[in-house]
Coordinates of C-alpha atoms in Angstrom, one line a residue:
Chain H
M446 CA -16.6 15.6 33.9
T447 CA -17.9 12.3 35.2
H448 CA -16.9 9.1 33.6
L449 CA -20.3 9.0 31.9
D450 CA -19.8 12.5 30.5
T451 CA -16.4 11.5 29.2
L452 CA -17.8 8.4 27.6
T453 CA -20.7 10.3 26.0
D454 CA -18.3 12.9 24.8
A455 CA -16.1 10.3 23.2
I456 CA -19.0 8.6 21.5
L457 CA -20.4 11.9 20.2
H458 CA -17.0 12.9 18.8
T459 CA -16.2 9.5 17.2
H460 CA -17.1 9.4 13.6
F461 CA -16.8 6.4 11.3
V462 CA -16.9 6.5 7.5
E463 CA -16.9 3.5 5.2
V464 CA -13.6 3.1 3.4
E465 CA -13.8 2.1 -0.3
A466 CA -10.8 0.9 -2.4
S467 CA -10.8 2.4 -5.9
G468 CA -9.2 0.2 -8.6
R469 CA -7.4 1.7 -11.5
H470 CA -9.8 3.4 -13.8
V471 CA -10.3 5.9 -16.6
H472 CA -12.6 8.9 -17.2
L473 CA -13.2 9.9 -20.8
T474 CA -15.0 12.6 -22.7
E475 CA -18.0 11.7 -24.9
A476 CA -15.8 12.2 -28.0
Q477 CA -13.0 10.0 -26.7
A478 CA -15.5 7.2 -25.8
R479 CA -16.8 7.3 -29.4
Q480 CA -13.2 7.1 -30.7
L481 CA -12.3 4.1 -28.5
F482 CA -15.6 2.2 -28.6
G483 CA -17.5 3.5 -31.6
H484 CA -20.3 4.5 -29.3
G485 CA -20.9 6.3 -26.0
L486 CA -20.4 4.9 -22.5
T487 CA -22.9 2.3 -21.2
A488 CA -23.6 1.5 -17.5
E489 CA -22.8 -1.9 -16.0
R490 CA -23.6 -1.0 -12.4
P491 CA -23.9 2.1 -10.2
L492 CA -21.1 3.2 -7.9
S493 CA -21.4 4.6 -4.4
Q494 CA -21.2 8.2 -5.6
P495 CA -24.6 9.3 -6.8
G496 CA -24.9 9.2 -10.7
Q497 CA -21.5 7.6 -11.2
F498 CA -21.3 4.2 -12.8
L499 CA -18.9 1.4 -13.8
C500 CA -19.1 1.0 -17.6
R501 CA -19.4 -2.1 -19.6
E502 CA -16.6 -0.8 -21.7
R503 CA -12.9 -1.6 -20.9
V504 CA -9.7 -0.2 -22.2
A505 CA -6.0 -1.1 -22.2
L506 CA -3.4 1.3 -20.9
V507 CA -0.1 1.3 -22.7
G508 CA 3.1 2.9 -21.2
P509 CA 6.7 2.7 -22.1
K510 CA 7.4 -0.3 -19.9
G511 CA 4.2 -2.3 -19.9
R512 CA 0.5 -2.5 -20.6
L513 CA -2.6 -3.1 -18.4
D514 CA -5.6 -4.8 -20.0
R515 CA -9.3 -4.7 -19.1
V516 CA -9.0 -1.4 -17.2
A517 CA -12.3 0.0 -15.9
V518 CA -14.0 3.0 -17.4
L519 CA -16.2 5.1 -15.1
G520 CA -19.2 7.1 -16.3
P521 CA -20.7 9.5 -17.0
A522 CA -18.4 11.2 -19.6
R523 CA -16.4 14.1 -18.3
A524 CA -15.1 17.4 -19.8
E525 CA -11.6 16.0 -19.6
A526 CA -10.0 12.5 -19.6
Q527 CA -8.2 11.3 -16.5
V528 CA -6.4 8.1 -15.8
E529 CA -6.2 7.1 -12.1
I530 CA -3.6 4.4 -11.3
S531 CA -1.8 3.1 -8.3
L532 CA 2.0 3.7 -7.9
T533 CA 2.4 -0.1 -8.4
D534 CA 0.7 0.4 -11.8
A535 CA 2.8 3.4 -12.5
R536 CA 6.0 1.4 -12.0
A537 CA 4.6 -1.5 -14.2
L538 CA 3.7 1.0 -17.0
G539 CA 6.9 3.0 -16.7
I540 CA 5.0 6.3 -16.0
D541 CA 5.9 8.6 -13.2
A542 CA 2.4 9.4 -12.0
P543 CA 2.2 12.1 -9.4
V544 CA -0.1 11.9 -6.4
R545 CA -2.8 14.4 -7.1
L546 CA -6.4 15.2 -6.3
S547 CA -8.9 14.2 -9.0
G548 CA -9.2 17.0 -11.6
D549 CA -5.7 18.5 -10.8
T550 CA -4.2 17.2 -14.1
A551 CA -2.0 20.2 -15.1
G552 CA 1.6 18.9 -15.8
T553 CA 0.7 15.2 -15.3
P554 CA 2.2 12.7 -17.8
G555 CA 0.2 11.3 -20.7
I556 CA -0.5 7.7 -21.8
A557 CA -1.9 5.7 -24.7
I558 CA -5.4 4.2 -24.3
E559 CA -6.6 1.4 -26.5
G560 CA -10.2 0.4 -27.1
P561 CA -11.9 -2.0 -29.5
A562 CA -12.6 0.7 -32.1
G563 CA -9.6 3.0 -31.8
R564 CA -6.6 4.4 -29.9
L565 CA -6.1 7.6 -28.0
D566 CA -2.8 9.3 -27.1
L567 CA -3.4 11.5 -24.0
D568 CA -0.7 14.2 -23.6
H569 CA -1.6 14.5 -19.9
G570 CA -4.1 13.2 -17.3
V571 CA -2.3 10.3 -15.5
L572 CA -2.2 10.5 -11.7
A573 CA -2.3 8.5 -8.5
A574 CA -5.4 9.7 -6.6
Q575 CA -4.6 11.4 -3.4
R576 CA -6.5 9.7 -0.6
H577 CA -9.8 11.7 0.0
I578 CA -13.2 11.7 1.6
H579 CA -16.3 12.5 -0.4
M580 CA -18.7 14.1 2.1
T581 CA -22.2 15.4 2.1
P582 CA -22.6 19.0 3.5
A583 CA -24.7 17.5 6.3
D584 CA -21.9 15.1 7.4
A585 CA -19.3 17.9 7.0
A586 CA -21.3 20.1 9.3
R587 CA -21.8 17.2 11.8
Y588 CA -18.0 16.4 11.8
G589 CA -17.0 20.1 11.9
L590 CA -15.2 19.9 8.6
Q591 CA -15.1 22.0 5.4
N592 CA -14.2 21.4 1.8
G593 CA -10.4 21.6 1.5
D594 CA -9.7 20.4 5.1
T595 CA -7.5 17.4 5.7
V596 CA -8.0 14.8 8.4
S597 CA -6.4 11.5 9.4
I598 CA -8.3 8.3 9.0
Q599 CA -7.6 5.3 11.2
C600 CA -8.4 2.3 9.1
L601 CA -10.1 -0.3 11.2
S602 CA -8.8 -3.1 9.0
A603 CA -6.7 -6.3 9.2
R604 CA -3.4 -4.3 9.0
P605 CA -4.4 -1.2 10.9
L606 CA -2.9 2.1 10.0
I607 CA -3.6 5.8 10.1
L608 CA -3.7 7.7 6.8
Q609 CA -2.6 11.3 7.2
G610 CA -3.4 14.2 5.0
V611 CA -6.7 12.8 3.7
A612 CA -8.4 15.5 1.7
V613 CA -12.0 16.4 2.6
R614 CA -14.2 17.1 -0.4
V615 CA -17.7 18.4 0.3
S616 CA -20.5 18.5 -2.2
D617 CA -24.2 17.9 -2.3
R618 CA -23.5 15.6 -5.2
F619 CA -21.5 13.2 -3.0
A620 CA -22.2 10.3 -0.6
T621 CA -19.8 10.1 2.4
Y622 CA -17.1 7.6 1.7
V623 CA -13.3 7.5 2.2
H624 CA -11.5 6.6 -1.1
I625 CA -8.1 4.9 -1.1
D626 CA -6.3 3.2 -3.9
F627 CA -5.3 -0.5 -4.1
D628 CA -1.8 0.1 -2.7
E629 CA -3.3 1.7 0.3
A630 CA -6.0 -1.0 0.4
N631 CA -3.4 -3.8 0.4
A632 CA -1.2 -1.9 2.9
C633 CA -4.1 -1.8 5.4
G634 CA -5.6 -5.3 4.5
H635 CA -8.8 -3.6 3.4
R636 CA -12.0 -5.7 3.0
R637 CA -15.3 -4.4 1.6
G638 CA -17.2 -2.6 4.3
D639 CA -14.3 -1.7 6.5
L640 CA -14.7 1.5 8.5
G641 CA -12.3 4.3 9.1
R642 CA -12.4 6.6 12.1
I643 CA -12.0 10.3 11.5
L644 CA -9.1 11.8 13.5
H645 CA -8.8 15.6 13.3
D646 CA -5.4 16.6 11.9
Chain Z
M1000 CA 9.1 22.5 33.0
T1001 CA 10.5 25.4 31.1
H1002 CA 10.1 25.6 27.3
L1003 CA 13.7 24.4 27.0
D1004 CA 13.0 21.4 29.2
T1005 CA 10.0 20.6 27.1
L1006 CA 12.0 20.8 23.9
T1007 CA 14.8 18.8 25.3
D1008 CA 12.4 16.2 26.5
A1009 CA 10.7 16.0 23.1
I1010 CA 14.0 15.6 21.3
L1011 CA 15.3 12.9 23.8
H1012 CA 12.1 10.9 23.3
T1013 CA 11.8 11.2 19.5
H1014 CA 13.4 8.3 17.8
F1015 CA 13.8 7.9 14.1
V1016 CA 14.6 4.7 12.3
E1017 CA 15.2 4.3 8.6
V1018 CA 12.4 2.6 6.7
E1019 CA 13.3 0.0 4.0
A1020 CA 10.9 -1.5 1.5
S1021 CA 11.4 -5.2 0.9
G1022 CA 10.4 -6.4 -2.5
R1023 CA 9.1 -9.9 -3.0
H1024 CA 11.7 -12.6 -2.3
V1025 CA 12.4 -16.2 -1.5
H1026 CA 14.4 -17.9 1.1
L1027 CA 15.7 -21.4 0.3
T1028 CA 17.4 -24.3 1.9
E1029 CA 20.8 -25.4 0.6
A1030 CA 19.3 -28.5 -0.9
Q1031 CA 16.5 -26.5 -2.6
A1032 CA 19.0 -24.1 -4.1
R1033 CA 20.9 -27.0 -5.6
Q1034 CA 17.7 -28.4 -7.0
L1035 CA 16.7 -25.1 -8.6
F1036 CA 20.1 -23.8 -9.8
G1037 CA 22.4 -26.8 -9.8
H1038 CA 24.6 -25.1 -7.2
G1039 CA 24.4 -23.2 -3.9
L1040 CA 23.5 -19.5 -3.5
T1041 CA 25.9 -16.9 -4.6
A1042 CA 26.0 -13.3 -3.3
E1043 CA 25.4 -10.3 -5.6
R1044 CA 25.4 -7.6 -2.9
P1045 CA 25.0 -7.3 0.9
L1046 CA 21.7 -6.2 2.5
S1047 CA 21.3 -4.0 5.5
Q1048 CA 20.9 -6.9 7.9
P1049 CA 24.4 -8.2 8.8
G1050 CA 25.3 -11.3 6.9
Q1051 CA 22.2 -11.3 4.7
F1052 CA 22.7 -10.9 0.9
L1053 CA 20.8 -10.6 -2.4
C1054 CA 21.7 -13.6 -4.5
R1055 CA 22.7 -13.6 -8.2
E1056 CA 20.1 -16.3 -8.7
R1057 CA 16.5 -15.6 -9.6
V1058 CA 13.4 -17.7 -9.6
A1059 CA 9.9 -17.7 -11.0
L1060 CA 6.9 -18.0 -8.7
V1061 CA 3.9 -19.9 -10.2
G1062 CA 0.4 -19.7 -8.7
P1063 CA -3.0 -20.9 -10.0
K1064 CA -3.7 -17.5 -11.5
G1065 CA -0.4 -16.1 -12.7
R1066 CA 3.4 -16.2 -12.5
L1067 CA 6.1 -13.7 -11.4
D1068 CA 9.5 -13.9 -13.1
R1069 CA 12.9 -12.8 -11.9
V1070 CA 12.0 -12.9 -8.2
A1071 CA 14.9 -12.2 -5.8
V1072 CA 16.4 -14.9 -3.7
L1073 CA 18.0 -13.9 -0.4
G1074 CA 20.9 -15.7 1.3
P1075 CA 22.3 -17.3 3.2
A1076 CA 20.4 -20.6 2.9
R1077 CA 17.9 -21.2 5.7
A1078 CA 16.5 -24.3 7.5
E1079 CA 13.2 -23.9 5.8
A1080 CA 12.0 -22.2 2.6
Q1081 CA 9.8 -19.1 2.8
V1082 CA 8.2 -16.9 0.1
E1083 CA 7.5 -13.3 1.0
I1084 CA 5.1 -11.5 -1.4
S1085 CA 2.9 -8.5 -1.2
L1086 CA -0.9 -8.8 -1.2
T1087 CA -0.9 -7.3 -4.7
D1088 CA 1.4 -10.2 -5.7
A1089 CA -0.9 -12.7 -3.9
R1090 CA -3.9 -11.5 -5.9
A1091 CA -1.9 -11.8 -9.2
L1092 CA -0.7 -15.3 -8.3
G1093 CA -4.1 -16.4 -7.0
I1094 CA -2.7 -17.4 -3.6
D1095 CA -4.4 -16.3 -0.4
A1096 CA -1.2 -15.3 1.5
P1097 CA -1.7 -14.5 5.2
V1098 CA 0.0 -11.6 6.9
R1099 CA 2.6 -13.3 9.2
L1100 CA 5.9 -12.6 10.9
S1101 CA 8.8 -14.2 9.1
G1102 CA 9.3 -17.8 10.2
D1103 CA 5.6 -18.3 11.2
T1104 CA 4.8 -20.5 8.2
A1105 CA 2.6 -23.1 9.8
G1106 CA -0.6 -23.5 7.8
T1107 CA 0.5 -21.0 5.1
P1108 CA -0.2 -21.9 1.5
G1109 CA 2.3 -23.4 -0.9
I1110 CA 3.6 -22.4 -4.3
A1111 CA 5.6 -23.7 -7.2
I1112 CA 9.1 -22.2 -7.7
E1113 CA 11.0 -22.6 -11.0
G1114 CA 14.7 -22.2 -11.4
P1115 CA 17.0 -22.7 -14.4
A1116 CA 17.9 -26.3 -13.2
G1117 CA 14.7 -27.5 -11.7
R1118 CA 11.3 -27.0 -10.1
L1119 CA 10.1 -27.1 -6.5
D1120 CA 6.6 -27.5 -5.2
L1121 CA 6.4 -26.0 -1.7
D1122 CA 3.4 -27.3 0.3
H1123 CA 3.6 -24.2 2.6
G1124 CA 5.7 -21.1 3.2
V1125 CA 4.0 -18.3 1.4
L1126 CA 3.2 -15.2 3.4
A1127 CA 2.9 -11.4 3.3
A1128 CA 5.5 -10.2 5.9
Q1129 CA 4.0 -8.4 8.8
R1130 CA 5.5 -4.9 9.1
H1131 CA 8.4 -5.1 11.6
I1132 CA 11.5 -3.4 13.0
H1133 CA 14.8 -5.2 13.3
M1134 CA 16.5 -3.7 16.3
T1135 CA 19.8 -4.0 18.0
P1136 CA 19.6 -4.7 21.8
A1137 CA 21.3 -1.3 22.4
D1138 CA 18.6 0.5 20.4
A1139 CA 15.9 -1.5 22.1
A1140 CA 17.2 -0.5 25.5
R1141 CA 17.5 3.2 24.4
Y1142 CA 13.9 3.2 23.0
G1143 CA 12.5 1.3 26.0
L1144 CA 11.4 -1.6 23.8
Q1145 CA 11.6 -5.4 24.0
N1146 CA 11.4 -8.2 21.6
G1147 CA 7.7 -9.0 20.9
D1148 CA 6.5 -5.4 21.6
T1149 CA 4.6 -3.6 18.9
V1150 CA 4.9 0.1 18.1
S1151 CA 3.4 2.5 15.6
I1152 CA 5.7 4.1 13.0
Q1153 CA 4.9 7.4 11.5
C1154 CA 6.4 7.3 8.0
L1155 CA 7.9 10.7 7.1
S1156 CA 7.3 10.1 3.4
A1157 CA 5.5 11.7 0.5
R1158 CA 2.1 10.2 1.5
P1159 CA 2.4 10.3 5.2
L1160 CA 0.8 7.6 7.3
I1161 CA 1.2 5.9 10.6
L1162 CA 1.7 2.1 10.6
Q1163 CA 0.1 0.5 13.6
G1164 CA 1.1 -2.9 15.1
V1165 CA 4.6 -2.9 13.9
A1166 CA 6.4 -5.9 15.5
V1167 CA 9.6 -5.2 17.3
R1168 CA 12.2 -7.9 16.8
V1169 CA 15.4 -7.5 18.9
S1170 CA 18.6 -9.5 18.2
D1171 CA 22.3 -8.8 18.3
R1172 CA 22.4 -10.2 14.8
F1173 CA 20.2 -7.3 13.5
A1174 CA 20.8 -3.7 12.4
T1175 CA 18.0 -1.3 13.3
Y1176 CA 15.6 -0.8 10.3
V1177 CA 11.8 -0.8 9.8
H1178 CA 10.8 -3.2 7.1
I1179 CA 7.6 -2.7 5.1
D1180 CA 6.5 -4.4 1.9
F1181 CA 5.9 -2.8 -1.5
D1182 CA 2.2 -2.2 -1.0
E1183 CA 3.0 -0.3 2.2
A1184 CA 5.9 1.5 0.5
N1185 CA 3.6 2.7 -2.4
A1186 CA 0.9 3.6 0.1
C1187 CA 3.3 5.9 1.9
G1188 CA 5.1 7.1 -1.2
H1189 CA 8.4 5.6 0.2
R1190 CA 11.7 6.7 -1.2
R1191 CA 15.1 5.1 -0.2
G1192 CA 16.3 6.7 3.0
D1193 CA 12.9 7.9 4.3
L1194 CA 12.7 7.9 8.1
G1195 CA 10.0 6.6 10.4
R1196 CA 9.3 8.0 13.8
I1197 CA 8.6 5.5 16.6
L1198 CA 5.4 6.1 18.4
H1199 CA 4.7 4.0 21.4
D1200 CA 1.5 2.0 21.0

């Protein structure tokens, strides 16, 4: 190949995805929302994933060693509650949260959730979200990736690092974003709008 | 090369270093220790770096947005105070700590430190420690590295990642360990004794 071919090849095979940092948050069922707030979830602002929103409602998380107040609730309501915290949060709460993909809650620890109208004792559902990419089918096809693949992501941020084992999740309900938690965000010095480069595992 | 040569070469050029997570801590001068505690620093237990120790004394850090109690003090006393916190801590305290190598405190923000016998207002010295390797001259020679180099470290931990731009610090006063902060430790799922593999930048 000529130098130009090499350069063209490199550009065509370099894919950047915006990295978003997800703060601690809670997903609730419709019934649980009514129990905690006396009404259903109400939207404060939309999130990057289509149809998802940050709620006006906030909750407190209460663990054996501590509590976290004003924790975000994301909507819309789901079929099952899930509490996504960082490992820093897990230590503060005294809960041994496993690193899991969203939805994989079997065998995870529970937690108490307090709202202005009530309290809820979850017997499971607490996890630290495994780093992942939400991806449209079009982007997955372009990047040569499939749902269930893992890739590495080089975070082009103030404290550069390469995240390995990033789960690729493909759906036509998604927009293409890398999601990391606040421990990972602080570890890489993340700022809003930072890009990640996809490296094939 | 034969397969055996290739394998031998790979083993000879693969270097592992233990990764240690450093919690938030404070270094003080002798005079500052007396001001905060009414006496000099006393050792609770030795640290991995020769001559360094965790003190029995603890302090509180007070920033515009929050305080952190029971913060570790490391000895022996130094020529200048330094407060090493994570970016998570920085957010909780409301202090915009830059990522710096230890000792590079020019222009860093200050903080208030409270001890049982007094209070101290530092006008500078707060930083988030840049990830680094302490290395003996013998290990540096073996790994082909010099003081001031940077390498990448692949953390062989529960949430694997590759830390880029890890500063190599070589001194005959050091033991060879990678030091990361608690944000980085949580981001990689660090457990005591985890190893990192040196990758040349």
